[in-house]
Short mmCIF file of N, CA and C in Angstrom, two decimals:
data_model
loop_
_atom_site.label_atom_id
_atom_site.label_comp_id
_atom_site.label_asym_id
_atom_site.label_seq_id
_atom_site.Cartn_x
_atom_site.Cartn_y
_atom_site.Cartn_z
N UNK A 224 177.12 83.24 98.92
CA UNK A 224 176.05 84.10 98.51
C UNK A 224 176.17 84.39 97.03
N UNK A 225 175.46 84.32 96.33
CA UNK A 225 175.40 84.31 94.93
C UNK A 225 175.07 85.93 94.49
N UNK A 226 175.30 86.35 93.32
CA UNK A 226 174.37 87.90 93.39
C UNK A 226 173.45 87.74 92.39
N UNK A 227 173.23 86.39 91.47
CA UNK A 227 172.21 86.41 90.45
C UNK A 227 171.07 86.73 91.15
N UNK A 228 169.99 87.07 90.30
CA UNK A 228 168.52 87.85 90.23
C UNK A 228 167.80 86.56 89.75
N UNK A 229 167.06 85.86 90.79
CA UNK A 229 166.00 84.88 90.47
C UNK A 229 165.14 85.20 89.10
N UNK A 230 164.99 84.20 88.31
CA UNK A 230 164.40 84.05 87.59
C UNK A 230 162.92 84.43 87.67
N UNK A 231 161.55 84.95 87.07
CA UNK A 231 160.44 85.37 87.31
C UNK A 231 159.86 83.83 86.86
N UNK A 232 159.07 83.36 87.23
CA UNK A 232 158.54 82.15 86.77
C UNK A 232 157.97 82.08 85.94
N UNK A 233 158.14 80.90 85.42
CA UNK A 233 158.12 80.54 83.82
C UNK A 233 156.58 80.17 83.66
N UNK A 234 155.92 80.42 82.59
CA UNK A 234 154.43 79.91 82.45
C UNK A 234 153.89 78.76 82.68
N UNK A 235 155.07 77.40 82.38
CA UNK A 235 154.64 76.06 83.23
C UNK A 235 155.11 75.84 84.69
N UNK A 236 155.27 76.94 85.19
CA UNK A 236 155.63 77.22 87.18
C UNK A 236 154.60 76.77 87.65
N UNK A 237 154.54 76.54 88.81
CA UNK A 237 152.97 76.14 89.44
C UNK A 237 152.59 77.47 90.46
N UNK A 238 153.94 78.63 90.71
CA UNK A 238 153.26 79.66 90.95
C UNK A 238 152.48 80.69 89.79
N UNK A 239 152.67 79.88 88.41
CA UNK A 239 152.05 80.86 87.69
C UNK A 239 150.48 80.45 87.33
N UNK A 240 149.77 81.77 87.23
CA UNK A 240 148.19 80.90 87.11
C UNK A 240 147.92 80.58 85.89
N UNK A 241 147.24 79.72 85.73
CA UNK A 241 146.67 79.23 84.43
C UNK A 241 145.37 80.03 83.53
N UNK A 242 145.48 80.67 82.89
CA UNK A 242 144.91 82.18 82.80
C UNK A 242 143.64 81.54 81.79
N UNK A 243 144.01 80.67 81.20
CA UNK A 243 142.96 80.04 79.94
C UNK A 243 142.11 79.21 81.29
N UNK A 244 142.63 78.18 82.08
CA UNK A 244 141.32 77.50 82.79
C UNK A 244 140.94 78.33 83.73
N UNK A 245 141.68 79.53 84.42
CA UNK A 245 140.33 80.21 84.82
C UNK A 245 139.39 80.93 84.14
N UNK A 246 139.70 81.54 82.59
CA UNK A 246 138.80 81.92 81.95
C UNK A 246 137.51 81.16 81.61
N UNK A 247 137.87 79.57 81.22
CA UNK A 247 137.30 78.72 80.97
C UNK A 247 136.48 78.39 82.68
N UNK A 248 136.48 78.55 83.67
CA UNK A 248 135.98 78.68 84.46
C UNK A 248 134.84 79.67 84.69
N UNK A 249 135.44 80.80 84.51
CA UNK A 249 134.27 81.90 84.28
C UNK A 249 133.58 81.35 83.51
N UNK A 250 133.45 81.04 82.78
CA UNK A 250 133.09 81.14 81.30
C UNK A 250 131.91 80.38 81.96
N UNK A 251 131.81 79.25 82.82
CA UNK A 251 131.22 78.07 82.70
C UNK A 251 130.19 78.49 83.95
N UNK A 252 130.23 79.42 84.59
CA UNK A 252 129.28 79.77 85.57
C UNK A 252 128.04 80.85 85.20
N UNK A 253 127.26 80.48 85.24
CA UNK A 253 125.70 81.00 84.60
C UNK A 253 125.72 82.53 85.51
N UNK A 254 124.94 83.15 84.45
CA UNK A 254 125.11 84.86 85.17
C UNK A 254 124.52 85.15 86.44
N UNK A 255 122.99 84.15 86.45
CA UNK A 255 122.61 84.14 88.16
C UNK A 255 123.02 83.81 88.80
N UNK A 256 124.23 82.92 88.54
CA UNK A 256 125.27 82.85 90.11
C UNK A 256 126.48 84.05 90.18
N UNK A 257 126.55 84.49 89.20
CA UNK A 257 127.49 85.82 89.51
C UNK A 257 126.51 86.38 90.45
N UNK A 258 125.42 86.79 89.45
CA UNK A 258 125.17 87.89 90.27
C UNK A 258 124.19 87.63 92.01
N UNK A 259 124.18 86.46 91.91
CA UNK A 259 123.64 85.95 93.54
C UNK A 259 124.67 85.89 94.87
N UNK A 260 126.07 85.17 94.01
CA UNK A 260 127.26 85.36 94.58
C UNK A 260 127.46 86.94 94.80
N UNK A 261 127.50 88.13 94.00
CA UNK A 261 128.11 88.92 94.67
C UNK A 261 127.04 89.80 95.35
N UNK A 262 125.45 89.63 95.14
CA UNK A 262 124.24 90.13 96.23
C UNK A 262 124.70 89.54 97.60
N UNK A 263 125.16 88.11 97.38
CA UNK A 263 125.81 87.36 99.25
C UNK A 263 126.77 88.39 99.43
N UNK A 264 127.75 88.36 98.36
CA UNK A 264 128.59 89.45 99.17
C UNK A 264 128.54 90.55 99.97
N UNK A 265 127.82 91.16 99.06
CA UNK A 265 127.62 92.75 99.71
C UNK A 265 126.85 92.74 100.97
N UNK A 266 125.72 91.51 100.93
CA UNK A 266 124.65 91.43 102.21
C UNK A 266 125.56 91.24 103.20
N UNK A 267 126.53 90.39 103.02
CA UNK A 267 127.35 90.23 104.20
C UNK A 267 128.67 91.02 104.90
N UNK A 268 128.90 91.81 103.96
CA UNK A 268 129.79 92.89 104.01
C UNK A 268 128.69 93.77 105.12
N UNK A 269 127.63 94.43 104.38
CA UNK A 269 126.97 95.27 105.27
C UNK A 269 126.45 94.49 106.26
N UNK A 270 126.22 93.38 106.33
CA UNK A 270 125.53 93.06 107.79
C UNK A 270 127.02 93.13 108.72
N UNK A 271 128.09 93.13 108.85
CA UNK A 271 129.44 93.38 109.64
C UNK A 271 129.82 94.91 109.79
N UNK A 272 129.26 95.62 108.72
CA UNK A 272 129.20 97.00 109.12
C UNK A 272 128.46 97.53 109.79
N UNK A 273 127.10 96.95 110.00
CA UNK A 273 125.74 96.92 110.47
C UNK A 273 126.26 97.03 111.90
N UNK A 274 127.66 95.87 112.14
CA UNK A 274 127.72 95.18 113.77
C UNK A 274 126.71 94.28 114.18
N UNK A 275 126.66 93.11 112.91
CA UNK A 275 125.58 92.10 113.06
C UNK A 275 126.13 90.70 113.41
N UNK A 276 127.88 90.85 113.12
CA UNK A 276 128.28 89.82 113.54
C UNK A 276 128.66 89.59 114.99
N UNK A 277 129.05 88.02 115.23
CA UNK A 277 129.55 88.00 116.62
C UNK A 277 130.44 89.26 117.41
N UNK A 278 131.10 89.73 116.35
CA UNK A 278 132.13 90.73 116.97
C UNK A 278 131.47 92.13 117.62
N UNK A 279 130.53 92.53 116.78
CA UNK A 279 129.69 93.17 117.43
C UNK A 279 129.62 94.67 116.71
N UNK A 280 129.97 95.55 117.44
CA UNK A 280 130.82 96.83 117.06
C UNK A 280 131.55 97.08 116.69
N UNK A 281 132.76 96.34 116.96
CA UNK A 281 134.18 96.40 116.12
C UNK A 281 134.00 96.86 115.38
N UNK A 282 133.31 96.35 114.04
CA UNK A 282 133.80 96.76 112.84
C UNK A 282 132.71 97.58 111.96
N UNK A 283 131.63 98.17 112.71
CA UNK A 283 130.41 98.98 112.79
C UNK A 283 131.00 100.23 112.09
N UNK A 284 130.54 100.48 111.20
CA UNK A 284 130.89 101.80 110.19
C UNK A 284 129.31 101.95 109.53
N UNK A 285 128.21 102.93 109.97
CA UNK A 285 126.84 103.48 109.38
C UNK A 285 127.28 103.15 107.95
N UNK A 286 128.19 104.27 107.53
CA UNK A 286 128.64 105.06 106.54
C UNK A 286 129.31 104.35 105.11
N UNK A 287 129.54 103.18 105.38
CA UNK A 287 130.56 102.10 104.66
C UNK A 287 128.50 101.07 104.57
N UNK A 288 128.40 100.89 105.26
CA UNK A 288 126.97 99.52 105.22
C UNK A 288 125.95 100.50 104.30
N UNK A 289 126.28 101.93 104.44
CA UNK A 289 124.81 102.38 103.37
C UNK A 289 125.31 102.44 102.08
N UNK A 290 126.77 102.67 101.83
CA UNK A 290 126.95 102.68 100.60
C UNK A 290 126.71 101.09 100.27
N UNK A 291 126.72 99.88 101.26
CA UNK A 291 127.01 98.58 100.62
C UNK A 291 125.18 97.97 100.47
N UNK A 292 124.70 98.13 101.14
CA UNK A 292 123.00 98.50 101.11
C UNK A 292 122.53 98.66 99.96
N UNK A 293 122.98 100.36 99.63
CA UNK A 293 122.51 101.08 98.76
C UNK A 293 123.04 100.14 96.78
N UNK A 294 124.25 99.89 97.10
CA UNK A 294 125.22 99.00 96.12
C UNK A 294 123.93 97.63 95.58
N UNK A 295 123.23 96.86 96.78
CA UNK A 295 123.02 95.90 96.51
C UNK A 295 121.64 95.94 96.17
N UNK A 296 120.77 97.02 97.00
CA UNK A 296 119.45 97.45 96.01
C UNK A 296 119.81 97.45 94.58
N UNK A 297 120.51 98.39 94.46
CA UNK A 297 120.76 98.62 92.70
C UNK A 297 120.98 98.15 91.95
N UNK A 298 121.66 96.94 92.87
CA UNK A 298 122.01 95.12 91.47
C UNK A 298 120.73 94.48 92.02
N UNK A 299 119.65 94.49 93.13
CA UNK A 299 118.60 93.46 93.11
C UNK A 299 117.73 94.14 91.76
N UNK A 300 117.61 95.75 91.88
CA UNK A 300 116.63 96.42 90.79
C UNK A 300 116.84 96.00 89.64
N UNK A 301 118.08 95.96 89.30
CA UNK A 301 119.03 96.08 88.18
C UNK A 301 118.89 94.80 87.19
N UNK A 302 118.75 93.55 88.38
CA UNK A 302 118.90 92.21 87.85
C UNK A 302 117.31 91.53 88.26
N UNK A 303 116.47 92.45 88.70
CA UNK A 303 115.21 91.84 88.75
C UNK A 303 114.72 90.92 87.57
N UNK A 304 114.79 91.35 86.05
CA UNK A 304 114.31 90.74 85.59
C UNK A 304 115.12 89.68 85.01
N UNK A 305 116.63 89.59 85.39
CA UNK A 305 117.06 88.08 84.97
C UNK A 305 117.62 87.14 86.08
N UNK A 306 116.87 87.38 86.78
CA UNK A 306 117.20 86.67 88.08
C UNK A 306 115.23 86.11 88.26
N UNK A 307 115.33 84.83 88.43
CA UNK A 307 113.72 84.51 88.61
C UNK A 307 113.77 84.59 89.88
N UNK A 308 112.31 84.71 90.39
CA UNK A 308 112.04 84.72 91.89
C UNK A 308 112.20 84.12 93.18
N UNK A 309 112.91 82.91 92.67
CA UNK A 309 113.16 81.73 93.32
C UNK A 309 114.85 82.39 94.24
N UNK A 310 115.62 83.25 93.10
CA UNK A 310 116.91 83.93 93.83
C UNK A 310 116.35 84.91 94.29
N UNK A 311 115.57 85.95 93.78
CA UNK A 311 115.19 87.42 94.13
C UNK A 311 114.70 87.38 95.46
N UNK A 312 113.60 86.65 95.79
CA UNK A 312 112.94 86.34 96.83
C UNK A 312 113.63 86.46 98.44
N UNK A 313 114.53 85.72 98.34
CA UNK A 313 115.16 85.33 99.57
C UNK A 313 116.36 86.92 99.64
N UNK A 314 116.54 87.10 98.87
CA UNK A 314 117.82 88.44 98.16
C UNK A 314 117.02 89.55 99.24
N UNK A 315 115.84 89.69 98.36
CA UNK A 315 114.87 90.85 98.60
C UNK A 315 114.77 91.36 100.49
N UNK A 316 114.50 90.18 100.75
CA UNK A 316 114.12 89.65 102.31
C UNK A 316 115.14 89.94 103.14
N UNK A 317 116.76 89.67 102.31
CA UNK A 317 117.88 90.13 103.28
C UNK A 317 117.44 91.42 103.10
N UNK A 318 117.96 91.99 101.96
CA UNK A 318 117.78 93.56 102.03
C UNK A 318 117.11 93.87 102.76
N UNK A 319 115.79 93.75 102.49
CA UNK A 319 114.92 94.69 103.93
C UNK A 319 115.55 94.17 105.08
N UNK A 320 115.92 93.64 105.72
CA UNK A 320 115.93 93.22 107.03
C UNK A 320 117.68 94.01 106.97
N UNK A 321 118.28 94.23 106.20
CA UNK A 321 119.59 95.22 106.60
C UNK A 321 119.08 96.40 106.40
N UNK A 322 118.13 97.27 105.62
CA UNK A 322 117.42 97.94 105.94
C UNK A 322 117.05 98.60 107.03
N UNK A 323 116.29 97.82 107.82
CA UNK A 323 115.61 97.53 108.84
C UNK A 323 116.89 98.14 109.82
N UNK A 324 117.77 96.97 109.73
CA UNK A 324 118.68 96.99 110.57
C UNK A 324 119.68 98.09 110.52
N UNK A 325 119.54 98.97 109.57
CA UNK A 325 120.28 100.24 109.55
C UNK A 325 119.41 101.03 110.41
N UNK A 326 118.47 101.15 109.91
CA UNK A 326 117.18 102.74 110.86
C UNK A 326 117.56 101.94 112.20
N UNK A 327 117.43 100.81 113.08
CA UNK A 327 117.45 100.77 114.08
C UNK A 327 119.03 101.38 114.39
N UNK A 328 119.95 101.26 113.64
CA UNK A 328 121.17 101.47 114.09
C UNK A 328 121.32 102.81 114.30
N UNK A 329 120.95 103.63 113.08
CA UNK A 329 120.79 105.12 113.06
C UNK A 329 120.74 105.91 114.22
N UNK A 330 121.59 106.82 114.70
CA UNK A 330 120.93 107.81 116.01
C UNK A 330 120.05 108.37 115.27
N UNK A 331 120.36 109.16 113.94
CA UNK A 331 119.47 109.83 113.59
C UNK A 331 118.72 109.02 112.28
N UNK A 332 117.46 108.83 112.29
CA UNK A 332 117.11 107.87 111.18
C UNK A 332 116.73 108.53 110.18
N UNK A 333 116.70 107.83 108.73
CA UNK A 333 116.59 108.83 107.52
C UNK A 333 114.95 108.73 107.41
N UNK A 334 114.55 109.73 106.92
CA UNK A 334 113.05 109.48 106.61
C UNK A 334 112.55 108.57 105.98
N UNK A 335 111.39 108.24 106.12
CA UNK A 335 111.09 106.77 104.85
C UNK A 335 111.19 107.64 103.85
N UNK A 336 111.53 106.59 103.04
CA UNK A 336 112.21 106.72 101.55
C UNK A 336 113.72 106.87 101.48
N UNK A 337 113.93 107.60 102.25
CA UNK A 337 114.87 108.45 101.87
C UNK A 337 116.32 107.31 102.63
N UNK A 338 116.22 106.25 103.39
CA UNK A 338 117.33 105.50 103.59
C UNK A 338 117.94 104.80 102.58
N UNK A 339 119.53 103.71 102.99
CA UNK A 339 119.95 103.54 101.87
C UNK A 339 119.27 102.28 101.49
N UNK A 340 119.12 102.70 99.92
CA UNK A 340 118.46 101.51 99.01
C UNK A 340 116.84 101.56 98.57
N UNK A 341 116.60 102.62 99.18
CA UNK A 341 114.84 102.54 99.29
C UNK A 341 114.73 103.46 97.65
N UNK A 342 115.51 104.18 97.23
CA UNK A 342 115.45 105.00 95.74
C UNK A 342 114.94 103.63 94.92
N UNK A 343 115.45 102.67 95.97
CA UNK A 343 115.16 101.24 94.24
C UNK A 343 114.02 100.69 94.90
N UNK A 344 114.30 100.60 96.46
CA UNK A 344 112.61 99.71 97.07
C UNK A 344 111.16 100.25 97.67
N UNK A 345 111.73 101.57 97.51
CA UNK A 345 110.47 102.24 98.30
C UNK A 345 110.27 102.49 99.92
N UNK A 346 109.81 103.57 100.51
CA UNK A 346 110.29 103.37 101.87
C UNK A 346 109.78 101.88 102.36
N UNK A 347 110.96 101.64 103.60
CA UNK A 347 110.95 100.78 104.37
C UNK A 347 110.49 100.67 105.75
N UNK A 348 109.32 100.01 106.05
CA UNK A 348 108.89 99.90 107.30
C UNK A 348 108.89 98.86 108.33
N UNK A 349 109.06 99.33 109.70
CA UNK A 349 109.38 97.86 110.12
C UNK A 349 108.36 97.61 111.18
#
């Protein structure tokens, strides 16, 4: 048994990351896929809070899907005008339909307007 203290890995390690080509990575991805990539995100985060996936309920939290709802109105509002319609469109369409899919979830439903995300879309009707 030895008692030396492993070495921390050295910058040409292959556990160490390469900090310039992932920058250079970022670098190279256009802002409407950031921000389309992380609208998928959140839609899909809240549709599992929703209890939209196979699992069902499990992982059903109202309370966690309106803040993620409410999150992703505010980047569709936010990025309306540099995002052309061709991304917005289909974006828009989830939203309402998690929307949607919150008031049905709701025991108690919020008034129109007043659910999460509608401050940016206006009430939602289904």
């Amino acid at each position: 048994m030895s008692d030396a203290i492993p070495a921390a890995p050295s910058a040409d390690s292959p556990e160490s990351p390469d900090y310039d080509a992932l920058t250079r990575d970022i670098a190279e991805v256009p802002a409407v896929e950031v921000i389309v990539t992380v609208a998928v995100n959140l839609m899909s985060a809240a549709a599992v809070k929703l209890g939209l996936t196979e699992e069902g309920d499990a992982h059903k939290d109202l309370d966690e899907a309106r803040k993620l709802i409410h999150a992703l109105a505010g980047l569709l509002d936010g990025s309306a005008t540099e995002i052309s319609s061709f991304h917005a469109a289909p974006l828009r369409d989830g939203l309402k339909s998690l929307q949607l899919a919150f008031r049905e979830a709701s025991i108690v439903p919020d008034e129109h307007g007043q659910g999460p995300g509608e401050k940016y879309t206006g009430a939602v009707y289904g």
